[in-house]
GROMACS .gro file of C-alpha atoms in nm:
model
  314
    1UNK     CA    1  -3.609  -3.706  -5.100
    2UNK     CA    2  -3.445  -3.532  -4.814
    3UNK     CA    3  -3.168  -3.749  -4.608
    4UNK     CA    4  -3.051  -3.505  -4.357
    5UNK     CA    5  -2.762  -3.473  -4.181
    6UNK     CA    6  -2.789  -3.360  -3.791
    7UNK     CA    7  -2.564  -3.198  -3.600
    8UNK     CA    8  -2.600  -3.009  -3.244
    9UNK     CA    9  -2.496  -2.630  -3.238
   10UNK     CA   10  -2.534  -2.348  -3.015
   11UNK     CA   11  -2.690  -2.005  -3.172
   12UNK     CA   12  -2.610  -1.645  -2.991
   13UNK     CA   13  -2.962  -1.709  -2.927
   14UNK     CA   14  -2.892  -1.932  -2.656
   15UNK     CA   15  -3.112  -2.164  -2.847
   16UNK     CA   16  -2.973  -2.536  -3.008
   17UNK     CA   17  -3.017  -2.562  -3.352
   18UNK     CA   18  -3.041  -2.863  -3.563
   19UNK     CA   19  -2.869  -2.809  -3.892
   20UNK     CA   20  -3.050  -3.054  -4.148
   21UNK     CA   21  -2.848  -3.001  -4.496
   22UNK     CA   22  -2.891  -3.223  -4.793
   23UNK     CA   23  -2.766  -3.164  -5.199
   24UNK     CA   24  -3.023  -2.864  -5.241
   25UNK     CA   25  -3.159  -2.752  -4.885
   26UNK     CA   26  -3.048  -2.620  -4.578
   27UNK     CA   27  -3.322  -2.648  -4.303
   28UNK     CA   28  -3.252  -2.476  -3.966
   29UNK     CA   29  -3.536  -2.557  -3.689
   30UNK     CA   30  -3.488  -2.395  -3.406
   31UNK     CA   31  -3.596  -2.618  -3.110
   32UNK     CA   32  -3.659  -2.513  -2.718
   33UNK     CA   33  -3.408  -2.602  -2.495
   34UNK     CA   34  -3.578  -2.953  -2.296
   35UNK     CA   35  -3.682  -3.167  -2.624
   36UNK     CA   36  -3.346  -3.077  -2.783
   37UNK     CA   37  -3.116  -3.144  -2.501
   38UNK     CA   38  -3.285  -3.503  -2.492
   39UNK     CA   39  -3.257  -3.569  -2.804
   40UNK     CA   40  -2.882  -3.449  -2.873
   41UNK     CA   41  -2.746  -3.545  -2.502
   42UNK     CA   42  -2.490  -3.783  -2.650
   43UNK     CA   43  -2.363  -3.538  -2.889
   44UNK     CA   44  -2.416  -3.185  -2.732
   45UNK     CA   45  -2.257  -3.419  -2.363
   46UNK     CA   46  -1.918  -3.341  -2.550
   47UNK     CA   47  -1.914  -2.970  -2.517
   48UNK     CA   48  -1.832  -2.982  -2.119
   49UNK     CA   49  -1.700  -3.161  -1.870
   50UNK     CA   50  -1.821  -3.173  -1.482
   51UNK     CA   51  -1.565  -3.266  -1.247
   52UNK     CA   52  -1.653  -3.346  -0.879
   53UNK     CA   53  -1.341  -3.179  -0.666
   54UNK     CA   54  -1.411  -3.410  -0.402
   55UNK     CA   55  -1.418  -3.764  -0.534
   56UNK     CA   56  -1.153  -3.668  -0.848
   57UNK     CA   57  -1.363  -3.751  -1.135
   58UNK     CA   58  -1.561  -3.626  -1.398
   59UNK     CA   59  -1.942  -3.694  -1.351
   60UNK     CA   60  -2.288  -3.641  -1.499
   61UNK     CA   61  -2.576  -3.375  -1.410
   62UNK     CA   62  -2.736  -3.675  -1.281
   63UNK     CA   63  -2.461  -3.735  -1.052
   64UNK     CA   64  -2.493  -3.337  -0.903
   65UNK     CA   65  -2.869  -3.391  -0.851
   66UNK     CA   66  -2.839  -3.703  -0.708
   67UNK     CA   67  -2.561  -3.549  -0.436
   68UNK     CA   68  -2.875  -3.269  -0.363
   69UNK     CA   69  -3.029  -3.488  -0.046
   70UNK     CA   70  -2.702  -3.374   0.149
   71UNK     CA   71  -2.777  -3.017   0.027
   72UNK     CA   72  -2.993  -2.741   0.084
   73UNK     CA   73  -2.866  -2.507  -0.208
   74UNK     CA   74  -2.706  -2.543  -0.510
   75UNK     CA   75  -2.482  -2.236  -0.655
   76UNK     CA   76  -2.406  -2.216  -1.020
   77UNK     CA   77  -2.136  -1.978  -1.093
   78UNK     CA   78  -2.176  -1.878  -1.469
   79UNK     CA   79  -2.005  -1.664  -1.738
   80UNK     CA   80  -2.321  -1.481  -1.808
   81UNK     CA   81  -2.230  -1.521  -2.194
   82UNK     CA   82  -2.192  -1.912  -2.183
   83UNK     CA   83  -2.401  -2.068  -2.414
   84UNK     CA   84  -2.325  -2.409  -2.270
   85UNK     CA   85  -2.378  -2.270  -1.915
   86UNK     CA   86  -2.724  -2.145  -2.014
   87UNK     CA   87  -2.835  -2.523  -2.110
   88UNK     CA   88  -2.715  -2.689  -1.808
   89UNK     CA   89  -2.866  -2.441  -1.584
   90UNK     CA   90  -3.144  -2.523  -1.740
   91UNK     CA   91  -3.124  -2.919  -1.742
   92UNK     CA   92  -3.052  -2.868  -1.353
   93UNK     CA   93  -3.309  -2.700  -1.305
   94UNK     CA   94  -3.544  -2.936  -1.461
   95UNK     CA   95  -3.389  -3.232  -1.288
   96UNK     CA   96  -3.445  -3.083  -0.979
   97UNK     CA   97  -3.792  -3.023  -1.016
   98UNK     CA   98  -3.825  -3.337  -1.122
   99UNK     CA   99  -3.680  -3.502  -0.799
  100UNK     CA  100  -3.818  -3.270  -0.542
  101UNK     CA  101  -4.156  -3.179  -0.683
  102UNK     CA  102  -4.294  -2.916  -0.508
  103UNK     CA  103  -4.026  -2.842  -0.314
  104UNK     CA  104  -3.806  -2.676  -0.556
  105UNK     CA  105  -3.727  -2.287  -0.589
  106UNK     CA  106  -3.529  -2.099  -0.816
  107UNK     CA  107  -3.286  -1.797  -0.708
  108UNK     CA  108  -3.148  -1.520  -0.989
  109UNK     CA  109  -2.885  -1.275  -0.952
  110UNK     CA  110  -3.110  -1.197  -1.268
  111UNK     CA  111  -3.384  -1.000  -1.108
  112UNK     CA  112  -3.377  -0.750  -0.830
  113UNK     CA  113  -3.575  -0.765  -0.474
  114UNK     CA  114  -3.769  -0.486  -0.526
  115UNK     CA  115  -3.896  -0.647  -0.832
  116UNK     CA  116  -4.053  -0.971  -0.691
  117UNK     CA  117  -4.369  -0.842  -0.713
  118UNK     CA  118  -4.389  -0.849  -1.053
  119UNK     CA  119  -4.186  -1.174  -1.092
  120UNK     CA  120  -4.413  -1.341  -0.879
  121UNK     CA  121  -4.730  -1.173  -1.096
  122UNK     CA  122  -4.599  -1.325  -1.417
  123UNK     CA  123  -4.526  -1.663  -1.306
  124UNK     CA  124  -4.848  -1.626  -1.122
  125UNK     CA  125  -5.003  -1.620  -1.513
  126UNK     CA  126  -5.116  -1.236  -1.445
  127UNK     CA  127  -4.952  -1.000  -1.607
  128UNK     CA  128  -4.839  -1.030  -2.005
  129UNK     CA  129  -4.480  -1.132  -2.061
  130UNK     CA  130  -4.398  -0.803  -2.259
  131UNK     CA  131  -4.483  -0.598  -1.920
  132UNK     CA  132  -4.271  -0.849  -1.711
  133UNK     CA  133  -3.990  -0.766  -1.886
  134UNK     CA  134  -4.027  -0.383  -1.862
  135UNK     CA  135  -4.105  -0.349  -1.538
  136UNK     CA  136  -3.882  -0.639  -1.421
  137UNK     CA  137  -3.612  -0.469  -1.547
  138UNK     CA  138  -3.466  -0.818  -1.700
  139UNK     CA  139  -3.160  -0.836  -1.828
  140UNK     CA  140  -3.059  -0.765  -2.185
  141UNK     CA  141  -2.941  -1.166  -2.232
  142UNK     CA  142  -3.317  -1.197  -2.083
  143UNK     CA  143  -3.373  -1.495  -2.352
  144UNK     CA  144  -3.082  -1.711  -2.183
  145UNK     CA  145  -3.289  -1.721  -1.894
  146UNK     CA  146  -3.646  -1.734  -2.003
  147UNK     CA  147  -3.683  -2.134  -2.022
  148UNK     CA  148  -3.594  -2.138  -1.675
  149UNK     CA  149  -3.877  -1.901  -1.588
  150UNK     CA  150  -4.078  -2.080  -1.811
  151UNK     CA  151  -4.060  -2.398  -1.654
  152UNK     CA  152  -4.099  -2.229  -1.330
  153UNK     CA  153  -4.444  -2.072  -1.435
  154UNK     CA  154  -4.593  -2.373  -1.623
  155UNK     CA  155  -4.500  -2.552  -1.271
  156UNK     CA  156  -4.559  -2.299  -0.989
  157UNK     CA  157  -4.231  -2.308  -0.883
  158UNK     CA  158  -4.120  -2.004  -0.671
  159UNK     CA  159  -3.837  -1.780  -0.842
  160UNK     CA  160  -3.632  -1.554  -0.574
  161UNK     CA  161  -3.536  -1.201  -0.700
  162UNK     CA  162  -3.241  -1.202  -0.494
  163UNK     CA  163  -3.035  -0.894  -0.636
  164UNK     CA  164  -2.965  -0.582  -0.473
  165UNK     CA  165  -3.172  -0.274  -0.723
  166UNK     CA  166  -2.900  -0.136  -0.892
  167UNK     CA  167  -2.920   0.198  -0.818
  168UNK     CA  168  -2.800   0.149  -0.483
  169UNK     CA  169  -2.558  -0.089  -0.579
  170UNK     CA  170  -2.426   0.218  -0.810
  171UNK     CA  171  -2.472   0.427  -0.444
  172UNK     CA  172  -2.264   0.292  -0.243
  173UNK     CA  173  -2.007   0.280  -0.582
  174UNK     CA  174  -2.035   0.661  -0.540
  175UNK     CA  175  -2.081   0.740  -0.169
  176UNK     CA  176  -1.994   0.443  -0.022
  177UNK     CA  177  -2.139   0.195   0.238
  178UNK     CA  178  -2.284   0.472   0.490
  179UNK     CA  179  -2.531   0.606   0.224
  180UNK     CA  180  -2.750   0.312   0.276
  181UNK     CA  181  -2.856   0.466   0.619
  182UNK     CA  182  -3.022   0.768   0.451
  183UNK     CA  183  -3.251   0.527   0.284
  184UNK     CA  184  -3.631   0.532   0.400
  185UNK     CA  185  -3.777   0.230   0.530
  186UNK     CA  186  -3.869   0.128   0.175
  187UNK     CA  187  -3.585   0.171   0.026
  188UNK     CA  188  -3.422  -0.028   0.357
  189UNK     CA  189  -3.658  -0.281   0.299
  190UNK     CA  190  -3.523  -0.414  -0.024
  191UNK     CA  191  -3.199  -0.455   0.105
  192UNK     CA  192  -3.059  -0.715   0.411
  193UNK     CA  193  -3.016  -0.531   0.755
  194UNK     CA  194  -2.768  -0.280   0.780
  195UNK     CA  195  -2.440  -0.237   0.810
  196UNK     CA  196  -2.383  -0.489   0.572
  197UNK     CA  197  -2.056  -0.659   0.660
  198UNK     CA  198  -1.757  -0.657   0.422
  199UNK     CA  199  -1.572  -0.969   0.395
  200UNK     CA  200  -1.207  -0.955   0.449
  201UNK     CA  201  -0.923  -1.189   0.390
  202UNK     CA  202  -0.962  -1.426   0.110
  203UNK     CA  203  -1.211  -1.268  -0.103
  204UNK     CA  204  -1.081  -0.884  -0.053
  205UNK     CA  205  -0.769  -1.057  -0.213
  206UNK     CA  206  -0.928  -1.203  -0.492
  207UNK     CA  207  -1.130  -0.915  -0.580
  208UNK     CA  208  -0.794  -0.699  -0.563
  209UNK     CA  209  -0.642  -0.910  -0.780
  210UNK     CA  210  -0.927  -0.906  -1.055
  211UNK     CA  211  -0.940  -0.548  -1.050
  212UNK     CA  212  -0.547  -0.472  -1.100
  213UNK     CA  213  -0.468  -0.361  -0.707
  214UNK     CA  214  -0.567  -0.059  -0.504
  215UNK     CA  215  -0.479   0.197  -0.741
  216UNK     CA  216  -0.719   0.055  -0.976
  217UNK     CA  217  -1.017   0.113  -0.723
  218UNK     CA  218  -1.048   0.455  -0.638
  219UNK     CA  219  -1.117   0.372  -0.256
  220UNK     CA  220  -1.344   0.104  -0.135
  221UNK     CA  221  -1.679   0.199  -0.248
  222UNK     CA  222  -1.625  -0.060  -0.518
  223UNK     CA  223  -1.551  -0.355  -0.296
  224UNK     CA  224  -1.834  -0.213  -0.056
  225UNK     CA  225  -2.079  -0.218  -0.361
  226UNK     CA  226  -1.922  -0.550  -0.463
  227UNK     CA  227  -2.020  -0.655  -0.097
  228UNK     CA  228  -2.356  -0.522  -0.106
  229UNK     CA  229  -2.445  -0.727  -0.385
  230UNK     CA  230  -2.352  -1.047  -0.261
  231UNK     CA  231  -2.509  -0.940   0.086
  232UNK     CA  232  -2.829  -0.932  -0.061
  233UNK     CA  233  -2.811  -1.211  -0.273
  234UNK     CA  234  -2.714  -1.419   0.045
  235UNK     CA  235  -2.963  -1.217   0.245
  236UNK     CA  236  -3.263  -1.331   0.020
  237UNK     CA  237  -3.172  -1.713  -0.044
  238UNK     CA  238  -3.188  -1.691   0.341
  239UNK     CA  239  -3.514  -1.538   0.392
  240UNK     CA  240  -3.682  -1.791   0.149
  241UNK     CA  241  -3.503  -2.079   0.331
  242UNK     CA  242  -3.552  -2.026   0.670
  243UNK     CA  243  -3.937  -2.033   0.528
  244UNK     CA  244  -3.895  -2.323   0.325
  245UNK     CA  245  -3.660  -2.560   0.514
  246UNK     CA  246  -3.725  -2.867   0.329
  247UNK     CA  247  -3.695  -2.696  -0.017
  248UNK     CA  248  -3.388  -2.726  -0.294
  249UNK     CA  249  -3.257  -2.415  -0.424
  250UNK     CA  250  -3.088  -2.369  -0.767
  251UNK     CA  251  -2.887  -2.013  -0.694
  252UNK     CA  252  -2.760  -1.857  -1.019
  253UNK     CA  253  -2.543  -1.595  -1.023
  254UNK     CA  254  -2.187  -1.468  -1.216
  255UNK     CA  255  -1.895  -1.669  -1.116
  256UNK     CA  256  -1.719  -1.435  -0.911
  257UNK     CA  257  -1.984  -1.422  -0.682
  258UNK     CA  258  -1.987  -1.768  -0.541
  259UNK     CA  259  -1.635  -1.957  -0.659
  260UNK     CA  260  -1.463  -2.094  -0.379
  261UNK     CA  261  -1.781  -2.071  -0.163
  262UNK     CA  262  -1.646  -1.743  -0.120
  263UNK     CA  263  -1.871  -1.367  -0.163
  264UNK     CA  264  -2.228  -1.467  -0.207
  265UNK     CA  265  -2.210  -1.808  -0.050
  266UNK     CA  266  -1.994  -1.676   0.244
  267UNK     CA  267  -2.270  -1.372   0.321
  268UNK     CA  268  -2.566  -1.676   0.291
  269UNK     CA  269  -2.409  -1.883   0.599
  270UNK     CA  270  -2.341  -1.572   0.760
  271UNK     CA  271  -2.762  -1.498   0.776
  272UNK     CA  272  -2.828  -1.902   0.775
  273UNK     CA  273  -2.529  -2.096   0.939
  274UNK     CA  274  -2.708  -2.431   0.892
  275UNK     CA  275  -2.753  -2.414   0.511
  276UNK     CA  276  -2.576  -2.687   0.374
  277UNK     CA  277  -2.439  -2.576   0.027
  278UNK     CA  278  -2.307  -2.717  -0.298
  279UNK     CA  279  -2.153  -2.508  -0.515
  280UNK     CA  280  -2.026  -2.540  -0.908
  281UNK     CA  281  -1.809  -2.304  -1.110
  282UNK     CA  282  -1.838  -2.321  -1.459
  283UNK     CA  283  -1.527  -2.178  -1.708
  284UNK     CA  284  -1.535  -2.134  -2.054
  285UNK     CA  285  -1.187  -2.285  -2.058
  286UNK     CA  286  -0.918  -2.269  -2.385
  287UNK     CA  287  -0.731  -2.585  -2.258
  288UNK     CA  288  -1.102  -2.733  -2.233
  289UNK     CA  289  -0.976  -3.077  -2.434
  290UNK     CA  290  -0.676  -3.099  -2.170
  291UNK     CA  291  -0.787  -2.944  -1.848
  292UNK     CA  292  -0.573  -2.790  -1.599
  293UNK     CA  293  -0.838  -2.880  -1.284
  294UNK     CA  294  -0.564  -2.768  -1.048
  295UNK     CA  295  -0.657  -2.430  -1.126
  296UNK     CA  296  -1.014  -2.431  -1.036
  297UNK     CA  297  -1.047  -2.716  -0.766
  298UNK     CA  298  -0.976  -2.458  -0.452
  299UNK     CA  299  -1.328  -2.487  -0.261
  300UNK     CA  300  -1.516  -2.569  -0.541
  301UNK     CA  301  -1.762  -2.886  -0.507
  302UNK     CA  302  -1.784  -2.919  -0.904
  303UNK     CA  303  -1.647  -2.791  -1.186
  304UNK     CA  304  -1.795  -2.697  -1.534
  305UNK     CA  305  -1.569  -2.668  -1.835
  306UNK     CA  306  -1.716  -2.586  -2.172
  307UNK     CA  307  -1.607  -2.606  -2.531
  308UNK     CA  308  -1.498  -2.222  -2.602
  309UNK     CA  309  -1.527  -2.259  -2.962
  310UNK     CA  310  -1.897  -2.298  -2.915
  311UNK     CA  311  -2.101  -1.915  -2.968
  312UNK     CA  312  -2.124  -1.701  -2.710
  313UNK     CA  313  -2.488  -1.575  -2.639
  314UNK     CA  314  -2.375  -1.213  -2.654
   0.00000   0.00000   0.00000
């Protein structure tokens, strides 16, 4: 008789695995996020810690969702290959849609503004997933975001393709922000109003530090491209919010874009000053067992530290 021992692990595919072992066999079952999360929640929860910086205490996903009564947009700043981040994003999105049925939306860095129609066609059930992945230029790790898109498709939840088209980001990186003025009306329609504001102060200093100083940047074009990226996402969220003021929006992006409420968060406030924001900064931290929260506290509402021993998705 098979007597399984059950343990929860994350694979490189971003899907939770249940490992069932006995003397003669090893059965590996791949199961979709939601039922496994519910089944393994107690075990899985030992692989992340959520810290509420305002109240200086550890909290749960439920607590974040409960606080959305006071916010319009929840930023989740991820590390793109962190498997735990992706599970938590799905759980946050699922709970957000359950608490605000018909009034929740997803906004994503992972899709570009000129692909919005393709994204709408897929979530509307009109085109095949194969065509969607190709024509919406889905990221190479689309499998990590697929559960959220499928939930949106099933429950008819709006998804915003928030990011600037990569060709324009690349153009600014080569030719500078002024080059965008050479685009025709169609090209400009995928972008926020020109000229795009470039953030000074804390965000610029942070960017310089990450890039290794002025000498490593080779001019301002790289920073201008970063600002185009941020501004387009902020503009995309703002346009949706202005049309759906009673919605709760979950925005997914790389951590640098929204940490400390800089970057995309700051650009959103420029375009929609009354927007209420909560932000999550998620990190895989080697100090997971004994974290130094002070490293991350600055102007982040929630910090999530994930277990670095878990496999990455790529």
